[in-house]
PDB file of C-alpha atoms (C1' of nucleotides) in Angstrom:
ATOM      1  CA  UNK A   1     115.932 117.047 165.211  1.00 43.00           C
ATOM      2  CA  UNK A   2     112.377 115.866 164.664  1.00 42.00           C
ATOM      3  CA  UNK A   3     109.477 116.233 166.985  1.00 42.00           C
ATOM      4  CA  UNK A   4     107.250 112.741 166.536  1.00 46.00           C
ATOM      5  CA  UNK A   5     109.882 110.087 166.817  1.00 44.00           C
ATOM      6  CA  UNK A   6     108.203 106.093 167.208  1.00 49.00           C
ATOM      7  CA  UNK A   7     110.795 104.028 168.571  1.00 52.00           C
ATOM      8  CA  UNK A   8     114.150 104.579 169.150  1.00 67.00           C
ATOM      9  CA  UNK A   9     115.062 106.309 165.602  1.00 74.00           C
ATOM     10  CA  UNK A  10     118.902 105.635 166.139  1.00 81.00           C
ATOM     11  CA  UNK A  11     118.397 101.765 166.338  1.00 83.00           C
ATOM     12  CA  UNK A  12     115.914 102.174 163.112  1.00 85.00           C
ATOM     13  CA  UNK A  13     118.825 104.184 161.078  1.00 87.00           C
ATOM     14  CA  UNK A  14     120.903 101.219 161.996  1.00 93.00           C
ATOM     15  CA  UNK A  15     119.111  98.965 161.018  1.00 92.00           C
ATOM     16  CA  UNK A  16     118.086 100.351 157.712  1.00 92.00           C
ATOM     17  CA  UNK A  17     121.720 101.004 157.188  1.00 94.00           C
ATOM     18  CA  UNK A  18     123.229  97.498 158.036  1.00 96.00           C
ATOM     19  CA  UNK A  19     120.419  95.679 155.281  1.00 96.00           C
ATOM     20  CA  UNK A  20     121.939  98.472 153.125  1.00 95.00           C
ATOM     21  CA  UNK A  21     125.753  97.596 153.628  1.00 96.00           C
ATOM     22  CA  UNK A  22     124.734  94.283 153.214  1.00 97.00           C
ATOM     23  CA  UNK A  23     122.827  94.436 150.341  1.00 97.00           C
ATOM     24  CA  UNK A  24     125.481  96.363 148.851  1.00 96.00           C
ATOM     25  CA  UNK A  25     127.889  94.056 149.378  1.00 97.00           C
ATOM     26  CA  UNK A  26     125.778  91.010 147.982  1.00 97.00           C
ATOM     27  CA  UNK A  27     124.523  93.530 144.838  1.00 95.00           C
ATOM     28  CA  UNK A  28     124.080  91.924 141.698  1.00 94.00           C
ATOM     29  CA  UNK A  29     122.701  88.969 140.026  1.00 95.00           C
ATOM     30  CA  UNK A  30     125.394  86.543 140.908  1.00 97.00           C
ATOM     31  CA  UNK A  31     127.534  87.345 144.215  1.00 98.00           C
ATOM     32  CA  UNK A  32     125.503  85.063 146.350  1.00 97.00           C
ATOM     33  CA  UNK A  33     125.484  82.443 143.732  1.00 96.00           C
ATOM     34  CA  UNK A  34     129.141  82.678 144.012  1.00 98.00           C
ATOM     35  CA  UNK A  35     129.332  82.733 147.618  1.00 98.00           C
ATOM     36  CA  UNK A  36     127.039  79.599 147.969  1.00 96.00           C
ATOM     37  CA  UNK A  37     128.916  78.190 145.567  1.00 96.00           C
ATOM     38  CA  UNK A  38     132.476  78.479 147.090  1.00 97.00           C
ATOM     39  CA  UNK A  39     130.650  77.917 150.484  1.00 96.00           C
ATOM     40  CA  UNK A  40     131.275  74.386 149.673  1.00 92.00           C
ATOM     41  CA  UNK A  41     134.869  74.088 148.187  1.00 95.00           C
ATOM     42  CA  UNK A  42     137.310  75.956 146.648  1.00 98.00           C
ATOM     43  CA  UNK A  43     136.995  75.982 142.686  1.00 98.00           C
ATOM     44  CA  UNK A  44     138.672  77.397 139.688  1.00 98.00           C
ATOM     45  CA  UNK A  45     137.541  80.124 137.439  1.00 98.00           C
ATOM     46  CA  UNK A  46     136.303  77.466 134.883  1.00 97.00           C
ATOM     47  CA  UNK A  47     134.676  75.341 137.454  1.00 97.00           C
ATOM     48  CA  UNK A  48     132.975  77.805 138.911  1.00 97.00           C
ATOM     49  CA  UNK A  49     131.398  78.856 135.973  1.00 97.00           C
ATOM     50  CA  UNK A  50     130.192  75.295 134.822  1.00 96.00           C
ATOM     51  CA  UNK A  51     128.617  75.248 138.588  1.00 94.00           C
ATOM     52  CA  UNK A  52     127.064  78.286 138.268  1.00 95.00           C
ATOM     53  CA  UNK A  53     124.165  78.210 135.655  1.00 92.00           C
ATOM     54  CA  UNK A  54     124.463  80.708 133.190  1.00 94.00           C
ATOM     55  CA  UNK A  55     126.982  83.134 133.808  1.00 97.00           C
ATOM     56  CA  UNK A  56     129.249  84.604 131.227  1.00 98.00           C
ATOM     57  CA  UNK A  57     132.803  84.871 132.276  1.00 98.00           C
ATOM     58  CA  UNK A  58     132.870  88.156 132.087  1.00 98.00           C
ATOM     59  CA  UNK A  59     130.358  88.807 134.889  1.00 98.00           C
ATOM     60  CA  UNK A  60     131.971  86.118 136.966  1.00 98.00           C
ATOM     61  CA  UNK A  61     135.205  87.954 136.402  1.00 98.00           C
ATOM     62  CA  UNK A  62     134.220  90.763 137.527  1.00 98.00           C
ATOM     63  CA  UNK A  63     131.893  89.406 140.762  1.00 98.00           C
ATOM     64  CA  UNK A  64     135.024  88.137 141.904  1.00 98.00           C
ATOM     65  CA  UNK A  65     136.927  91.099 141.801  1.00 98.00           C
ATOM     66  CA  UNK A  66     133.865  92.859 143.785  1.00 98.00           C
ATOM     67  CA  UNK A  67     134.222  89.690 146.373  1.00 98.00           C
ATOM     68  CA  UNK A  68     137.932  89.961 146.299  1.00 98.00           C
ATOM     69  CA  UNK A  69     137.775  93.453 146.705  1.00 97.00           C
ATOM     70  CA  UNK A  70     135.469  93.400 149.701  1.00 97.00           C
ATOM     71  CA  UNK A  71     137.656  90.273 151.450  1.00 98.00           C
ATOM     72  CA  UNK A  72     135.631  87.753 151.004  1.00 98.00           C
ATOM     73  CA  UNK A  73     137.584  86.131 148.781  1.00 98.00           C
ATOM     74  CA  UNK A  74     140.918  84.777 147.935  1.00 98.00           C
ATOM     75  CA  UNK A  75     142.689  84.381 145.084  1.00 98.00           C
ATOM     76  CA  UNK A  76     145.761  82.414 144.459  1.00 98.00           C
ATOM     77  CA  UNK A  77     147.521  82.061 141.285  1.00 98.00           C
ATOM     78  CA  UNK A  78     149.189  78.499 140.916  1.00 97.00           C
ATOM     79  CA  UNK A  79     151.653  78.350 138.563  1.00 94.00           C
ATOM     80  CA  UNK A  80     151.206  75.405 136.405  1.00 93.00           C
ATOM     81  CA  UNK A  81     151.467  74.785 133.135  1.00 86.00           C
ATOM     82  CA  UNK A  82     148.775  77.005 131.915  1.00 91.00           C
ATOM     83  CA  UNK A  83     148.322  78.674 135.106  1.00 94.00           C
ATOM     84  CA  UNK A  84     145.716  77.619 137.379  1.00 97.00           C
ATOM     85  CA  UNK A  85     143.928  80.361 139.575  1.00 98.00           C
ATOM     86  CA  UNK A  86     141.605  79.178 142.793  1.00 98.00           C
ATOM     87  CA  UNK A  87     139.090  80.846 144.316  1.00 98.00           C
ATOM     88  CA  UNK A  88     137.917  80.115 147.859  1.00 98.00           C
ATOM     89  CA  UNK A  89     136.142  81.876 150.583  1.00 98.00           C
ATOM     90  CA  UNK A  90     137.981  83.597 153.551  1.00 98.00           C
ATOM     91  CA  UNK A  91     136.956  83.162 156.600  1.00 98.00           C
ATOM     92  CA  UNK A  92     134.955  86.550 156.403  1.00 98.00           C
ATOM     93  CA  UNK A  93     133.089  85.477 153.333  1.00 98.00           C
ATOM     94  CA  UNK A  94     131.753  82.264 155.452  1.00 98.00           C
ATOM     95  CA  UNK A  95     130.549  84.580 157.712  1.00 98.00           C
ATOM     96  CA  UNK A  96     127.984  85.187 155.491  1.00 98.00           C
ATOM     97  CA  UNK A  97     126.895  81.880 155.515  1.00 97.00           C
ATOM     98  CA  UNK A  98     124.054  82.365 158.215  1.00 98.00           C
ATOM     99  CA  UNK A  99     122.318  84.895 155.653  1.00 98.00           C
ATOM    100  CA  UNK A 100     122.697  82.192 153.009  1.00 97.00           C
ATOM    101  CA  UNK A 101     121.272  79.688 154.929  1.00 97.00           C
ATOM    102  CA  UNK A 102     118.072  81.434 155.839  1.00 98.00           C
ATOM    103  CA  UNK A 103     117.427  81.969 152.152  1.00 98.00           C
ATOM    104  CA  UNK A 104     118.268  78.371 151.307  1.00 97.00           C
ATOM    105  CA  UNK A 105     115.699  77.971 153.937  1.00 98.00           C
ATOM    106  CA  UNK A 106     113.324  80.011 152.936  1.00 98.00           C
ATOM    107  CA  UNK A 107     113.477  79.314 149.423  1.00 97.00           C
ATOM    108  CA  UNK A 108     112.734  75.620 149.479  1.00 97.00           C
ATOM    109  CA  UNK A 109     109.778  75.954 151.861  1.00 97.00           C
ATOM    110  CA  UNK A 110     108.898  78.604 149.410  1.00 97.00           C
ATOM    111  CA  UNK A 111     108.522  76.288 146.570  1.00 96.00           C
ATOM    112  CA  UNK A 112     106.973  73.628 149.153  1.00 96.00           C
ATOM    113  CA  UNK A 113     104.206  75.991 149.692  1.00 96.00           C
ATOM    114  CA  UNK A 114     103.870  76.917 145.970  1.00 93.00           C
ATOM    115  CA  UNK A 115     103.077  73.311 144.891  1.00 90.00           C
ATOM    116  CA  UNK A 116      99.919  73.798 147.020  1.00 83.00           C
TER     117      UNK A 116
ATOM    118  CA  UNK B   1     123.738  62.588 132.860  1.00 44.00           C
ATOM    119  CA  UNK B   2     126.997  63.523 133.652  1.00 42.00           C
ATOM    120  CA  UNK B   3     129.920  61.342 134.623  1.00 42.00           C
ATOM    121  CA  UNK B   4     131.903  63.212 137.133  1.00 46.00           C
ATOM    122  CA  UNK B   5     129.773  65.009 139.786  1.00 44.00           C
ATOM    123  CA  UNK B   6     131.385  65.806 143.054  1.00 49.00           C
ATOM    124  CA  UNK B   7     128.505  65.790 145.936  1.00 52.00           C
ATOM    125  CA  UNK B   8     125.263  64.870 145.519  1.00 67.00           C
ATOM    126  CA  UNK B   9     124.381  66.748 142.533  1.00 74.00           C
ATOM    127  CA  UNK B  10     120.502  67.045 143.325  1.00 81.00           C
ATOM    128  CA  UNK B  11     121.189  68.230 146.445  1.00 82.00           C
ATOM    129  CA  UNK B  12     123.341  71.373 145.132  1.00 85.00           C
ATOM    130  CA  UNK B  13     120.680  72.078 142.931  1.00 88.00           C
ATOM    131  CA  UNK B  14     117.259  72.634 145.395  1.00 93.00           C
ATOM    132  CA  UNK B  15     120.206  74.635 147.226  1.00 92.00           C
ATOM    133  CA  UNK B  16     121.146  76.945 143.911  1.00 92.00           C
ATOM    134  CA  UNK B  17     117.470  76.985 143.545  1.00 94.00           C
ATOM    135  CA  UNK B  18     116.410  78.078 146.796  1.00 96.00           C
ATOM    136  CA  UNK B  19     118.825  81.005 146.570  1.00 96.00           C
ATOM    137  CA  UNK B  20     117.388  81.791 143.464  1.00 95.00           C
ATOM    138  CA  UNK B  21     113.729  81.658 144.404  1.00 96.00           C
ATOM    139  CA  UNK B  22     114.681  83.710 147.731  1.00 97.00           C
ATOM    140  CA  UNK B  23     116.548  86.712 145.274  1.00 97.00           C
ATOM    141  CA  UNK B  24     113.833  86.726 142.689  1.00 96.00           C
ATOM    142  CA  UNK B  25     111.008  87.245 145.625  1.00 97.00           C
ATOM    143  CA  UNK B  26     113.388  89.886 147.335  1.00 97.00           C
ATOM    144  CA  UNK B  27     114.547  91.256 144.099  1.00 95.00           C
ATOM    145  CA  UNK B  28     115.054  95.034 143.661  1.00 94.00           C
ATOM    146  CA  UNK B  29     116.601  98.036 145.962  1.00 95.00           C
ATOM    147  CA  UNK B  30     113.806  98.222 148.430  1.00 97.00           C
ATOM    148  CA  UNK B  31     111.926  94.817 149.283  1.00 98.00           C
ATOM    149  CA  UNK B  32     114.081  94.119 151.727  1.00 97.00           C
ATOM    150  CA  UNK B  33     113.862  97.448 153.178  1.00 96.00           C
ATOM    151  CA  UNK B  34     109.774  97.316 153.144  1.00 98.00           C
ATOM    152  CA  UNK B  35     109.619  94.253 154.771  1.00 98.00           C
ATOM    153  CA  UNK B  36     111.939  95.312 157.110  1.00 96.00           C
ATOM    154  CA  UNK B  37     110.205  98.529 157.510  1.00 96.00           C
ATOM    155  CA  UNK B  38     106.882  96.203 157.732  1.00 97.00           C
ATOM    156  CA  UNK B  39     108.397  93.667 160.225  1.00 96.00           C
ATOM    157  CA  UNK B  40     108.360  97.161 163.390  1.00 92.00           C
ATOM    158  CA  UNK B  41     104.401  97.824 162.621  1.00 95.00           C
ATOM    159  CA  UNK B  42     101.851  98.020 159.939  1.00 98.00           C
ATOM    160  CA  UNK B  43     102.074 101.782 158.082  1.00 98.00           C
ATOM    161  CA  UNK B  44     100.452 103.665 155.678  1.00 98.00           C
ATOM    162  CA  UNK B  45     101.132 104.584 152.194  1.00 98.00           C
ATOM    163  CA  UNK B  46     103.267 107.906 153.298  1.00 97.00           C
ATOM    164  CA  UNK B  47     104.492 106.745 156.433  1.00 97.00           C
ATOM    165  CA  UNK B  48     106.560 104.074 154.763  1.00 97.00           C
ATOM    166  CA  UNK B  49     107.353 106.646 152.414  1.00 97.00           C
ATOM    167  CA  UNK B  50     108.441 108.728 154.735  1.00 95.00           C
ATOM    168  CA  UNK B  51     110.367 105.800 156.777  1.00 94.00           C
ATOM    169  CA  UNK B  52     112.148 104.344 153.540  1.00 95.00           C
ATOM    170  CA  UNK B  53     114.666 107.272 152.607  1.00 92.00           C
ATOM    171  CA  UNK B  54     114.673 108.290 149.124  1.00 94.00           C
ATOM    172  CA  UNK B  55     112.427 105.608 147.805  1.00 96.00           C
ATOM    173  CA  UNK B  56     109.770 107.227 145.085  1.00 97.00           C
ATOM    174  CA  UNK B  57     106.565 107.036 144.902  1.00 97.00           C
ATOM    175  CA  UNK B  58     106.316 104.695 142.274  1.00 98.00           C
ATOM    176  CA  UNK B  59     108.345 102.356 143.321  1.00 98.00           C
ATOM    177  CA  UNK B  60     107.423 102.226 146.772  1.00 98.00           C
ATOM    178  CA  UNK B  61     103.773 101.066 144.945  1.00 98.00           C
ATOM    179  CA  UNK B  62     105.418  98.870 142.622  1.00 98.00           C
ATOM    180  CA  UNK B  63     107.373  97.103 145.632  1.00 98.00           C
ATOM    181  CA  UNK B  64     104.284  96.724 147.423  1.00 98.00           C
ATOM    182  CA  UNK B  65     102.163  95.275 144.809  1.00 98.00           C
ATOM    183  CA  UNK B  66     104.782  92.493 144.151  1.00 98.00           C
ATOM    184  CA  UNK B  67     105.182  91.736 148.080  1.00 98.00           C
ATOM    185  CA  UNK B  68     101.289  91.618 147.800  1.00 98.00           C
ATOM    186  CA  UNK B  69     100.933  89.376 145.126  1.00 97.00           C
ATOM    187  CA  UNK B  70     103.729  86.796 146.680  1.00 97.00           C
ATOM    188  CA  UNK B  71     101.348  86.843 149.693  1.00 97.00           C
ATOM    189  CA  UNK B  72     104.012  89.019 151.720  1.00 98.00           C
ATOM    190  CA  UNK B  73     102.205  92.043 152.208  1.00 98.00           C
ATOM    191  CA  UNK B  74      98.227  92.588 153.334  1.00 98.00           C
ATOM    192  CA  UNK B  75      96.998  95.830 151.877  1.00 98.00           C
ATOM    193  CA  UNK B  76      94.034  97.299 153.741  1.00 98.00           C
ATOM    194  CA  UNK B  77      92.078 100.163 152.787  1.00 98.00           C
ATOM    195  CA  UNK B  78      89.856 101.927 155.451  1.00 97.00           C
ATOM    196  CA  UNK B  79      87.270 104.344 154.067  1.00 94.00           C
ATOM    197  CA  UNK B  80      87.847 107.541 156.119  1.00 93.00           C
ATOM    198  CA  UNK B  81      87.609 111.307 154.400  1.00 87.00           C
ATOM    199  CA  UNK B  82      89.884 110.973 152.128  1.00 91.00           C
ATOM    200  CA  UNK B  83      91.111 106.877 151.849  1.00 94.00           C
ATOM    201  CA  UNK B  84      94.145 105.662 153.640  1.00 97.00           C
ATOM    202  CA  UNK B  85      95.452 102.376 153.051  1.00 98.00           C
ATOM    203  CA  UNK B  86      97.493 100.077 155.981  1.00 98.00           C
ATOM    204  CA  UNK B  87     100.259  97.470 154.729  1.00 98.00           C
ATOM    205  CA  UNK B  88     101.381  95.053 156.751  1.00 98.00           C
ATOM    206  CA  UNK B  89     103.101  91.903 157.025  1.00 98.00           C
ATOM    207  CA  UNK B  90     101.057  88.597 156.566  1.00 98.00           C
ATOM    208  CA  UNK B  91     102.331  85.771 158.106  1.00 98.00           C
ATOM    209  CA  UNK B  92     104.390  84.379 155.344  1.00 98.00           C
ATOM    210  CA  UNK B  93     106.066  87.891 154.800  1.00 98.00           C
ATOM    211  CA  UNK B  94     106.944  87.853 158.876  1.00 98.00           C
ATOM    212  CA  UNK B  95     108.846  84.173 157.703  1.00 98.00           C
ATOM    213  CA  UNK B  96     111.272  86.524 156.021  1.00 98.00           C
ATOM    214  CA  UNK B  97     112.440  87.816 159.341  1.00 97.00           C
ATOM    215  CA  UNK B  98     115.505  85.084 160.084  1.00 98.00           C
ATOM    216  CA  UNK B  99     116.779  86.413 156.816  1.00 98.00           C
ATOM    217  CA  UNK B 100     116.731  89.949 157.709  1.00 97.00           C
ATOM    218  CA  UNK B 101     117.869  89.433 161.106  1.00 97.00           C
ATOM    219  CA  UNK B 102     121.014  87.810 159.688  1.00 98.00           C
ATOM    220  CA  UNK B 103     121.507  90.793 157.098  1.00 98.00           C
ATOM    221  CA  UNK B 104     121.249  93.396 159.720  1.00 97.00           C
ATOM    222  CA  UNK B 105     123.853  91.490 161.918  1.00 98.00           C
ATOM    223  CA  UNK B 106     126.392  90.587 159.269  1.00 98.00           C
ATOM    224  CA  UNK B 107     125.957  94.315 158.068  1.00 97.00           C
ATOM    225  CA  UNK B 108     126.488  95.702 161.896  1.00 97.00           C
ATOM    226  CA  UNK B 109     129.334  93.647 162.471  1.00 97.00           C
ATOM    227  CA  UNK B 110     130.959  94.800 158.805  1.00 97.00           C
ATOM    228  CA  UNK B 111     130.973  98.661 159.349  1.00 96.00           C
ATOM    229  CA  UNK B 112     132.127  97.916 162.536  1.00 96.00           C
ATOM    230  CA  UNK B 113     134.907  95.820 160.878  1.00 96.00           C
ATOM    231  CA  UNK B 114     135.291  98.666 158.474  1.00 93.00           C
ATOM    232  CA  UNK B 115     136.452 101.141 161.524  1.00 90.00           C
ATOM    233  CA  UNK B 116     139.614  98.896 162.353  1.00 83.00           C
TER     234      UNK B 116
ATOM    235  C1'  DC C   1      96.112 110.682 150.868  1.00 94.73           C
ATOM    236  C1'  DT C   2      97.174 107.061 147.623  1.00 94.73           C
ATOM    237  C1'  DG C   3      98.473 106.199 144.026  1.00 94.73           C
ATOM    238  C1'  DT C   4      99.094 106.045 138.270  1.00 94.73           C
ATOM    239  C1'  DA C   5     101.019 107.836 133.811  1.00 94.73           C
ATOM    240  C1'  DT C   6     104.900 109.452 131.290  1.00 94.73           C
ATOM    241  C1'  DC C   7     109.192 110.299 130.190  1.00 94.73           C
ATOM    242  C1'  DC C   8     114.099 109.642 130.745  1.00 94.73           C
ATOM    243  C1'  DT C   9     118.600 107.693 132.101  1.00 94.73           C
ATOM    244  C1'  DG C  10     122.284 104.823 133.960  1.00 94.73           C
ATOM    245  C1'  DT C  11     123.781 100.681 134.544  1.00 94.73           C
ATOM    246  C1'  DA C  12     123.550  95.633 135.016  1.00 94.73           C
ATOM    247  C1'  DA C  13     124.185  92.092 132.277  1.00 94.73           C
ATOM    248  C1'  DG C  14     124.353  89.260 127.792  1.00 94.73           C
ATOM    249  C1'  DA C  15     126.922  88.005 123.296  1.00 94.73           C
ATOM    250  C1'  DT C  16     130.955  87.624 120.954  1.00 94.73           C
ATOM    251  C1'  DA C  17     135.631  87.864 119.953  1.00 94.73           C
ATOM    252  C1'  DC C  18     140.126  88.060 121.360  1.00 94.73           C
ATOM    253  C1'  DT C  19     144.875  87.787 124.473  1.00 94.73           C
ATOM    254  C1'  DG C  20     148.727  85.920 127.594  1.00 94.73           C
TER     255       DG C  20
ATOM    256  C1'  DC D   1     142.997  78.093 131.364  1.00 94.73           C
ATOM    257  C1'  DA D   2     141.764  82.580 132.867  1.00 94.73           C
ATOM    258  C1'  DG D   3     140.455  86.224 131.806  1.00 94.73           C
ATOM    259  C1'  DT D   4     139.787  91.295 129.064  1.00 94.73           C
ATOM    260  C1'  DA D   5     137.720  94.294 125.385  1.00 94.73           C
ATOM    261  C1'  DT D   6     133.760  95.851 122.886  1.00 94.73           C
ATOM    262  C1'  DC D   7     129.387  96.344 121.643  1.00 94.73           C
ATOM    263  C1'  DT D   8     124.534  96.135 122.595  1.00 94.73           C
ATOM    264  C1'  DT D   9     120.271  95.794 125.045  1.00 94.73           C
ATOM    265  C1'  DA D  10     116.808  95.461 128.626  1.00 94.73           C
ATOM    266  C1'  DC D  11     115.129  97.098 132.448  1.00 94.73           C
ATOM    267  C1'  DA D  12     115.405  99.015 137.118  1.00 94.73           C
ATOM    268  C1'  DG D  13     114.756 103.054 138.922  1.00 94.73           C
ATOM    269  C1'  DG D  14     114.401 108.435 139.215  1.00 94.73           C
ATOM    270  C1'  DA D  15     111.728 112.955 138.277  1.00 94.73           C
ATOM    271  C1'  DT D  16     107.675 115.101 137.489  1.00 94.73           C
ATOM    272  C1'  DA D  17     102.956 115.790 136.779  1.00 94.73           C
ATOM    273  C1'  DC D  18      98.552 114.477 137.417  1.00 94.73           C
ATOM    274  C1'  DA D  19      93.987 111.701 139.003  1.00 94.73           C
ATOM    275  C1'  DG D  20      90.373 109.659 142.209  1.00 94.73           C
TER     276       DG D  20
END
DNA sequence: CTGTATCCTGTAAGATACTG
DNA sequence: CAGTATCTTACAGGATACAG
């Protein structure tokens, strides 16, 4: 379609497109708080929001749902007394674990270098 | 402080930390999709413009003045007729590139999920 | 060409109160 | 305990016009 073309402009688009589904997918303030978070253990609604600093239930509420939604987490209802509801990763939502791992990464030789 | 800490408690915080150094640095619609951009070849003003679908003006210079002032981004301006002005990676911002590798493979693999 | 200056809007996200 | 319902606000981000 276009006459000057550096590089191959398919594998650019698809590029540019896959940091965009993934982005989309980890939008918001909180999702990869939440992932990180779960990375470690499955957690209730209540625990997960004294582990994550700062979140209002209703944004965690609705982060899950997005996660849920997107299958990269599960929910399971447990009925208990007052019921109980857990939250854990599937195996898709540890496959994001590589990304999260970089920025752990990244982030703490971030503030390494800061303190320079 | 507190009595009943499962793992080592210091170590889950440098971890929530690092992810939340990492998001505030790549914060926004279209860092990630600069640096990316950035990561193929140094461009000018309109190029990345031009590269970076749909971004404006105005934010494409906001982006790049935050990437610049977090030592990401090198802005160069060569005095020809009228001025152009090269961005490109610095070192540190080419550090980023694990990160982006992983988005762009998680987000490959997903839409190709998404076909099934 | 490389931006900045305005103006405007939608939406993310916080606070608070309430329900099964 | 595990959420939902409302209300409110701040700010990211878009459109447009203009400047050096």
């Amino acid at each position: 379609m276009k006459d000057e073309i550096e590089y191959s402009d398919e594998a650019c688009n698809v590029h540019h497109r896959a940091i965009q589904d993934t982005m989309d997918i980890l939008s918001g303030k909180w999702k990869l708080r939440i992932v990180g978070s779960l990375s470690l253990n499955k957690k209730r609604f209540m625990e997960l929001k004294a582990h994550i600093n700062g979140i209002a239930a209703k944004m965690l509420s609705k982060e899950l749902q997005d996660l849920e939604m997107n299958g990269l987490v599960k929910r399971t209802v447990i009925e208990t007394k007052p019921i109980t509801v857990e939250y854990e990763l599937t195996a898709y939502g540890h496959s994001l674990k590589p990304i999260i791992d970089q920025m752990v990464i990244w982030g703490i030789q971030h503030r390494k270098r800061l303190k320079d």
